[in-house]
PDB file of C-alpha atoms in Angstrom:
ATOM      1  CA  MET X   1      12.632  -5.423   2.123  1.00  0.00           C
ATOM      2  CA  GLN X   2      15.260  -8.060   1.381  1.00  0.00           C
ATOM      3  CA  ASP X   3      12.660 -10.772   2.001  1.00  0.00           C
ATOM      4  CA  LEU X   4      10.452  -9.315  -0.739  1.00  0.00           C
ATOM      5  CA  ILE X   5      13.357  -9.155  -3.198  1.00  0.00           C
ATOM      6  CA  GLU X   6      14.389 -12.751  -2.513  1.00  0.00           C
ATOM      7  CA  THR X   7      10.789 -13.952  -2.796  1.00  0.00           C
ATOM      8  CA  LEU X   8      10.398 -12.158  -6.118  1.00  0.00           C
ATOM      9  CA  LYS X   9      13.531 -13.899  -7.426  1.00  0.00           C
ATOM     10  CA  ILE X  10      12.128 -17.292  -6.434  1.00  0.00           C
ATOM     11  CA  VAL X  11       8.729 -16.628  -8.023  1.00  0.00           C
ATOM     12  CA  LEU X  12      10.339 -15.493 -11.272  1.00  0.00           C
ATOM     13  CA  ARG X  13      12.651 -18.496 -11.314  1.00  0.00           C
ATOM     14  CA  ASP X  14       9.703 -20.850 -10.840  1.00  0.00           C
ATOM     15  CA  ASN X  15       7.892 -19.196 -13.776  1.00  0.00           C
ATOM     16  CA  GLU X  16      10.758 -19.096 -16.265  1.00  0.00           C
ATOM     17  CA  GLY X  17       8.911 -21.186 -18.835  1.00  0.00           C
ATOM     18  CA  ILE X  18       5.842 -18.990 -19.301  1.00  0.00           C
ATOM     19  CA  GLY X  19       7.294 -16.607 -21.885  1.00  0.00           C
ATOM     20  CA  GLU X  20       9.044 -13.275 -22.144  1.00  0.00           C
ATOM     21  CA  ASN X  21       6.126 -11.005 -21.287  1.00  0.00           C
ATOM     22  CA  PRO X  22       3.676 -12.794 -18.981  1.00  0.00           C
ATOM     23  CA  ILE X  23       0.609 -10.818 -17.992  1.00  0.00           C
ATOM     24  CA  ILE X  24       0.432 -12.303 -14.493  1.00  0.00           C
ATOM     25  CA  ILE X  25       2.998 -14.245 -12.505  1.00  0.00           C
ATOM     26  CA  GLU X  26       1.475 -15.899  -9.475  1.00  0.00           C
ATOM     27  CA  GLY X  27       3.208 -17.080  -6.337  1.00  0.00           C
ATOM     28  CA  ILE X  28       1.808 -19.466  -3.758  1.00  0.00           C
ATOM     29  CA  GLU X  29      -1.920 -19.119  -3.157  1.00  0.00           C
ATOM     30  CA  ASP X  30      -2.722 -17.675   0.252  1.00  0.00           C
ATOM     31  CA  ASN X  31      -5.150 -19.982   2.055  1.00  0.00           C
ATOM     32  CA  ALA X  32      -5.128 -18.085   5.349  1.00  0.00           C
ATOM     33  CA  LEU X  33      -8.831 -17.268   5.002  1.00  0.00           C
ATOM     34  CA  LYS X  34      -9.863 -20.816   4.203  1.00  0.00           C
ATOM     35  CA  ASP X  35     -12.235 -22.286   6.808  1.00  0.00           C
ATOM     36  CA  ILE X  36     -12.151 -19.027   8.809  1.00  0.00           C
ATOM     37  CA  ASN X  37     -15.140 -16.796   9.459  1.00  0.00           C
ATOM     38  CA  ARG X  38     -14.468 -13.522   7.654  1.00  0.00           C
ATOM     39  CA  GLU X  39     -15.778 -11.582  10.647  1.00  0.00           C
ATOM     40  CA  ASP X  40     -13.015 -13.080  12.793  1.00  0.00           C
ATOM     41  CA  VAL X  41     -10.174 -11.499  10.825  1.00  0.00           C
ATOM     42  CA  LYS X  42      -8.988  -7.993  10.054  1.00  0.00           C
ATOM     43  CA  ILE X  43      -7.271  -7.321   6.735  1.00  0.00           C
ATOM     44  CA  THR X  44      -4.927  -4.368   6.454  1.00  0.00           C
ATOM     45  CA  VAL X  45      -3.333  -3.180   3.223  1.00  0.00           C
ATOM     46  CA  LYS X  46      -0.552  -0.745   2.441  1.00  0.00           C
ATOM     47  CA  VAL X  47      -0.189   0.458  -1.142  1.00  0.00           C
ATOM     48  CA  PHE X  48       3.181   1.825  -2.228  1.00  0.00           C
ATOM     49  CA  ILE X  49       2.603   3.945  -5.322  1.00  0.00           C
ATOM     50  CA  SER X  50       4.541   6.659  -7.149  1.00  0.00           C
ATOM     51  CA  SER X  51       1.885   7.738  -9.645  1.00  0.00           C
ATOM     52  CA  PRO X  52      -1.131   9.963  -8.921  1.00  0.00           C
ATOM     53  CA  ASP X  53      -3.182   7.863 -11.353  1.00  0.00           C
ATOM     54  CA  VAL X  54      -6.273   6.965  -9.346  1.00  0.00           C
ATOM     55  CA  ASN X  55      -6.980   4.005 -11.631  1.00  0.00           C
ATOM     56  CA  LEU X  56      -3.675   2.409 -10.629  1.00  0.00           C
ATOM     57  CA  LEU X  57      -4.589   2.783  -6.962  1.00  0.00           C
ATOM     58  CA  LYS X  58      -8.014   1.250  -7.514  1.00  0.00           C
ATOM     59  CA  GLU X  59      -6.422  -1.567  -9.488  1.00  0.00           C
ATOM     60  CA  ALA X  60      -4.040  -2.296  -6.601  1.00  0.00           C
ATOM     61  CA  ILE X  61      -6.959  -2.481  -4.158  1.00  0.00           C
ATOM     62  CA  ASP X  62      -9.039  -4.599  -6.525  1.00  0.00           C
ATOM     63  CA  GLN X  63      -6.205  -7.068  -7.048  1.00  0.00           C
ATOM     64  CA  VAL X  64      -5.858  -7.642  -3.310  1.00  0.00           C
ATOM     65  CA  CYS X  65      -9.596  -8.286  -3.040  1.00  0.00           C
ATOM     66  CA  ASN X  66      -9.509 -10.654  -6.012  1.00  0.00           C
ATOM     67  CA  SER X  67      -6.445 -12.486  -4.746  1.00  0.00           C
ATOM     68  CA  LEU X  68      -7.927 -13.068  -1.290  1.00  0.00           C
ATOM     69  CA  ASN X  69     -11.496 -13.495  -2.574  1.00  0.00           C
ATOM     70  CA  ILE X  70     -12.840 -10.762  -0.310  1.00  0.00           C
ATOM     71  CA  ASN X  71     -15.236  -7.867  -0.819  1.00  0.00           C
ATOM     72  CA  ALA X  72     -13.808  -5.367   1.648  1.00  0.00           C
ATOM     73  CA  ILE X  73     -10.621  -4.257   3.390  1.00  0.00           C
ATOM     74  CA  GLU X  74     -10.689  -3.044   6.979  1.00  0.00           C
ATOM     75  CA  SER X  75      -7.673  -0.733   6.790  1.00  0.00           C
ATOM     76  CA  LEU X  76      -5.853   0.909   3.872  1.00  0.00           C
ATOM     77  CA  VAL X  77      -2.759   3.106   4.036  1.00  0.00           C
ATOM     78  CA  ILE X  78      -1.306   4.833   0.982  1.00  0.00           C
ATOM     79  CA  ALA X  79       2.438   5.443   0.772  1.00  0.00           C
ATOM     80  CA  TYR X  80       2.837   7.922  -2.074  1.00  0.00           C
ATOM     81  CA  SER X  81       6.377   8.519  -3.319  1.00  0.00           C
ATOM     82  CA  GLY X  82       5.964  11.059  -6.102  1.00  0.00           C
ATOM     83  CA  LYS X  83       8.834  13.448  -6.806  1.00  0.00           C
ATOM     84  CA  GLU X  84       6.768  16.635  -6.998  1.00  0.00           C
ATOM     85  CA  ASN X  85       7.210  19.691  -4.823  1.00  0.00           C
ATOM     86  CA  SER X  86       5.020  20.041  -1.740  1.00  0.00           C
ATOM     87  CA  GLU X  87       2.193  21.898  -3.494  1.00  0.00           C
ATOM     88  CA  ASP X  88       2.023  19.382  -6.335  1.00  0.00           C
ATOM     89  CA  ILE X  89       2.216  16.432  -3.937  1.00  0.00           C
ATOM     90  CA  LEU X  90      -0.926  17.676  -2.215  1.00  0.00           C
ATOM     91  CA  SER X  91      -2.678  17.846  -5.586  1.00  0.00           C
ATOM     92  CA  SER X  92      -1.572  14.275  -6.372  1.00  0.00           C
ATOM     93  CA  LEU X  93      -2.754  13.033  -2.981  1.00  0.00           C
ATOM     94  CA  LYS X  94      -6.140  14.648  -3.522  1.00  0.00           C
ATOM     95  CA  HIS X  95      -6.413  12.938  -6.888  1.00  0.00           C
ATOM     96  CA  LEU X  96      -5.662   9.542  -5.335  1.00  0.00           C
ATOM     97  CA  TRP X  97      -8.022  10.265  -2.463  1.00  0.00           C
ATOM     98  CA  THR X  98     -10.994  10.522  -4.817  1.00  0.00           C
ATOM     99  CA  GLY X  99     -10.576   6.792  -5.428  1.00  0.00           C
ATOM    100  CA  VAL X 100     -10.372   6.141  -1.696  1.00  0.00           C
ATOM    101  CA  GLU X 101     -13.596   8.059  -1.110  1.00  0.00           C
ATOM    102  CA  GLU X 102     -15.336   6.175  -3.899  1.00  0.00           C
ATOM    103  CA  TYR X 103     -14.406   2.820  -2.359  1.00  0.00           C
ATOM    104  CA  VAL X 104     -15.344   3.891   1.167  1.00  0.00           C
ATOM    105  CA  LYS X 105     -18.792   4.910  -0.061  1.00  0.00           C
ATOM    106  CA  ILE X 106     -19.445   1.482  -1.587  1.00  0.00           C
ATOM    107  CA  GLY X 107     -18.161  -0.326   1.506  1.00  0.00           C
ATOM    108  CA  LYS X 108     -14.935  -1.657   0.015  1.00  0.00           C
ATOM    109  CA  LEU X 109     -12.766   0.249   2.518  1.00  0.00           C
ATOM    110  CA  SER X 110     -13.239   1.194   6.169  1.00  0.00           C
ATOM    111  CA  SER X 111     -10.307   2.894   7.901  1.00  0.00           C
ATOM    112  CA  VAL X 112      -8.107   4.842   5.485  1.00  0.00           C
ATOM    113  CA  GLY X 113      -4.941   6.844   5.835  1.00  0.00           C
ATOM    114  CA  LEU X 114      -1.590   8.054   4.567  1.00  0.00           C
ATOM    115  CA  SER X 115       2.053   7.331   5.230  1.00  0.00           C
ATOM    116  CA  ASP X 116       5.085   9.627   5.202  1.00  0.00           C
ATOM    117  CA  VAL X 117       3.389  12.933   4.454  1.00  0.00           C
ATOM    118  CA  ASN X 118       4.429  16.111   6.176  1.00  0.00           C
ATOM    119  CA  THR X 119       2.180  17.746   8.740  1.00  0.00           C
ATOM    120  CA  ASN X 120       0.844  20.511   6.496  1.00  0.00           C
ATOM    121  CA  GLU X 121       0.054  18.088   3.668  1.00  0.00           C
ATOM    122  CA  PHE X 122      -1.876  15.803   5.994  1.00  0.00           C
ATOM    123  CA  ILE X 123      -3.837  18.628   7.615  1.00  0.00           C
ATOM    124  CA  ASP X 124      -4.652  20.213   4.243  1.00  0.00           C
ATOM    125  CA  LEU X 125      -5.862  16.891   2.823  1.00  0.00           C
ATOM    126  CA  PHE X 126      -7.881  16.179   5.971  1.00  0.00           C
ATOM    127  CA  GLN X 127      -9.639  19.532   5.799  1.00  0.00           C
ATOM    128  CA  TRP X 128     -10.338  19.141   2.065  1.00  0.00           C
ATOM    129  CA  ALA X 129     -11.552  15.532   2.088  1.00  0.00           C
ATOM    130  CA  ASN X 130     -15.150  14.422   2.440  1.00  0.00           C
ATOM    131  CA  VAL X 131     -13.977  11.070   3.804  1.00  0.00           C
ATOM    132  CA  LYS X 132     -11.399  12.012   6.409  1.00  0.00           C
ATOM    133  CA  PRO X 133      -8.198   9.990   6.786  1.00  0.00           C
ATOM    134  CA  ASN X 134      -8.182   8.423  10.239  1.00  0.00           C
ATOM    135  CA  ILE X 135      -4.668   6.952  10.064  1.00  0.00           C
ATOM    136  CA  VAL X 136      -1.301   8.607   9.542  1.00  0.00           C
ATOM    137  CA  GLN X 137       1.969   6.699   9.596  1.00  0.00           C
ATOM    138  CA  ILE X 138       5.425   8.165  10.152  1.00  0.00           C
ATOM    139  CA  SER X 139       8.771   6.471   9.596  1.00  0.00           C
ATOM    140  CA  LEU X 140      10.930   5.519  12.559  1.00  0.00           C
ATOM    141  CA  ALA X 141      14.003   5.943  10.349  1.00  0.00           C
ATOM    142  CA  THR X 142      13.380   9.566   9.377  1.00  0.00           C
ATOM    143  CA  CYS X 143      11.341  10.903  12.275  1.00  0.00           C
ATOM    144  CA  CYS X 144      12.806  10.342  15.731  1.00  0.00           C
ATOM    145  CA  ILE X 145      10.420  12.860  17.274  1.00  0.00           C
ATOM    146  CA  VAL X 146       6.766  13.181  16.290  1.00  0.00           C
ATOM    147  CA  PRO X 147       6.113  16.714  14.988  1.00  0.00           C
ATOM    148  CA  PRO X 148       4.205  18.473  17.794  1.00  0.00           C
ATOM    149  CA  ALA X 149       1.690  20.015  15.373  1.00  0.00           C
ATOM    150  CA  LEU X 150       0.880  16.599  13.918  1.00  0.00           C
ATOM    151  CA  GLN X 151       0.580  15.048  17.357  1.00  0.00           C
ATOM    152  CA  THR X 152      -1.826  17.765  18.465  1.00  0.00           C
ATOM    153  CA  PHE X 153      -3.909  17.553  15.289  1.00  0.00           C
ATOM    154  CA  THR X 154      -4.270  13.769  15.439  1.00  0.00           C
ATOM    155  CA  LYS X 155      -5.387  13.896  19.073  1.00  0.00           C
ATOM    156  CA  GLU X 156      -7.944  16.612  18.389  1.00  0.00           C
ATOM    157  CA  ASN X 157      -9.367  14.833  15.332  1.00  0.00           C
ATOM    158  CA  ASP X 158      -9.315  11.198  16.508  1.00  0.00           C
ATOM    159  CA  VAL X 159      -6.660  10.113  13.999  1.00  0.00           C
ATOM    160  CA  GLN X 160      -4.447   7.105  14.713  1.00  0.00           C
ATOM    161  CA  LEU X 161      -0.797   8.170  14.722  1.00  0.00           C
ATOM    162  CA  LEU X 162       1.319   5.109  13.948  1.00  0.00           C
ATOM    163  CA  THR X 163       4.971   4.378  13.213  1.00  0.00           C
ATOM    164  CA  HIS X 164       6.477   2.039  10.629  1.00  0.00           C
ATOM    165  CA  ASN X 165       9.897   0.756   9.613  1.00  0.00           C
ATOM    166  CA  ASP X 166       9.375   0.366   5.872  1.00  0.00           C
ATOM    167  CA  PRO X 167      12.269   1.543   3.683  1.00  0.00           C
ATOM    168  CA  GLY X 168      11.989   4.688   1.597  1.00  0.00           C
ATOM    169  CA  GLN X 169      12.029   2.540  -1.551  1.00  0.00           C
ATOM    170  CA  ILE X 170      10.020  -0.649  -1.207  1.00  0.00           C
ATOM    171  CA  LEU X 171      11.716  -2.099  -4.312  1.00  0.00           C
ATOM    172  CA  PRO X 172      14.925  -0.230  -5.234  1.00  0.00           C
ATOM    173  CA  GLN X 173      15.282   0.367  -8.967  1.00  0.00           C
ATOM    174  CA  GLU X 174      18.748  -1.172  -9.137  1.00  0.00           C
ATOM    175  CA  ASP X 175      17.560  -4.405  -7.535  1.00  0.00           C
ATOM    176  CA  LEU X 176      14.542  -4.636  -9.831  1.00  0.00           C
ATOM    177  CA  ASN X 177      16.602  -4.078 -12.961  1.00  0.00           C
ATOM    178  CA  GLY X 178      18.917  -6.863 -11.830  1.00  0.00           C
ATOM    179  CA  ILE X 179      16.077  -9.269 -11.070  1.00  0.00           C
ATOM    180  CA  PHE X 180      14.402  -8.754 -14.455  1.00  0.00           C
ATOM    181  CA  ASN X 181      17.654  -8.221 -16.356  1.00  0.00           C
ATOM    182  CA  ALA X 182      16.053  -5.145 -17.942  1.00  0.00           C
ATOM    183  CA  ASN X 183      14.966  -1.609 -17.147  1.00  0.00           C
ATOM    184  CA  THR X 184      11.719  -1.790 -15.211  1.00  0.00           C
ATOM    185  CA  ASN X 185       8.909   0.439 -14.053  1.00  0.00           C
ATOM    186  CA  VAL X 186       7.066  -0.266 -10.789  1.00  0.00           C
ATOM    187  CA  HIS X 187       3.446   0.868 -10.940  1.00  0.00           C
ATOM    188  CA  TRP X 188       2.543  -0.268  -7.440  1.00  0.00           C
ATOM    189  CA  VAL X 189       3.340  -2.680  -4.634  1.00  0.00           C
ATOM    190  CA  THR X 190       0.713  -3.778  -2.139  1.00  0.00           C
ATOM    191  CA  ARG X 191       1.329  -5.538   1.141  1.00  0.00           C
ATOM    192  CA  TYR X 192      -1.585  -7.196   2.862  1.00  0.00           C
ATOM    193  CA  GLN X 193      -1.723  -8.580   6.381  1.00  0.00           C
ATOM    194  CA  ILE X 194      -4.376 -10.860   7.837  1.00  0.00           C
ATOM    195  CA  HIS X 195      -4.871 -10.561  11.593  1.00  0.00           C
ATOM    196  CA  LEU X 196      -6.930 -12.836  13.837  1.00  0.00           C
ATOM    197  CA  LYS X 197      -9.058 -10.465  15.883  1.00  0.00           C
ATOM    198  CA  CYS X 198      -9.590 -12.679  18.922  1.00  0.00           C
ATOM    199  CA  ARG X 199      -5.895 -13.470  19.348  1.00  0.00           C
ATOM    200  CA  GLY X 200      -4.433 -10.239  18.046  1.00  0.00           C
ATOM    201  CA  ILE X 201      -1.838 -12.111  15.993  1.00  0.00           C
ATOM    202  CA  LEU X 202      -0.683 -11.920  12.396  1.00  0.00           C
ATOM    203  CA  SER X 203      -2.004 -14.937  10.512  1.00  0.00           C
ATOM    204  CA  SER X 204      -0.571 -14.215   7.068  1.00  0.00           C
ATOM    205  CA  LYS X 205       1.225 -11.601   5.005  1.00  0.00           C
ATOM    206  CA  GLY X 206       1.728 -11.250   1.270  1.00  0.00           C
ATOM    207  CA  TYR X 207       2.642  -8.913  -1.562  1.00  0.00           C
ATOM    208  CA  LEU X 208       1.220  -8.091  -4.967  1.00  0.00           C
ATOM    209  CA  ILE X 209       3.381  -6.204  -7.457  1.00  0.00           C
ATOM    210  CA  TYR X 210       2.696  -4.544 -10.787  1.00  0.00           C
ATOM    211  CA  VAL X 211       5.924  -4.159 -12.759  1.00  0.00           C
ATOM    212  CA  ASN X 212       6.580  -3.823 -16.446  1.00  0.00           C
ATOM    213  CA  LYS X 213       9.784  -4.113 -18.446  1.00  0.00           C
ATOM    214  CA  GLN X 214      10.663  -1.102 -20.538  1.00  0.00           C
ATOM    215  CA  THR X 215      11.139  -1.946 -24.191  1.00  0.00           C
ATOM    216  CA  THR X 216      13.835  -0.280 -26.248  1.00  0.00           C
TER     217      THR X 216
END
């Protein structure tokens, strides 16, 4: 994610004059959807989050919609990086999933899924959920072979099994502290991608980040 780190440095440098504790720092406006029929594009979002606070997840989704001036997202994947044990991680995922289900019911989300969860966690969440995850992502860096049980389950339940090459830490703490010259706390990072359906190509990509400096 070196490109994200370098971009963040540039955005902060360009906003040096707005004060010590700005509420929002904005980069370049994304005009990829301008003069394009919304039905001709597919928007996918991945939320990197380390807190089970469902309000933070909903905020991340809302901010993408506000930034792109859209009402709905075609595909959402959650990458949860909490430090709990396996049993507690499942509880945290269920808590976050209540927000996903709420947004699916009102039409704000369509396809929804998880990234980097173990097989048992995914199956347990799937069986518990009212709105079933239909996407699961696994990392190419940590999983050379797809777990057979996960492969079987996804085939039997019509779940997309995808791979990704995102790093374990989307924004390493050491890099963030250096960028902000202070101890920081990352609440969430979202990455959105805009695809042209007819051509199957990526039209635009962007990030939204919620970070706060820790005061001493």
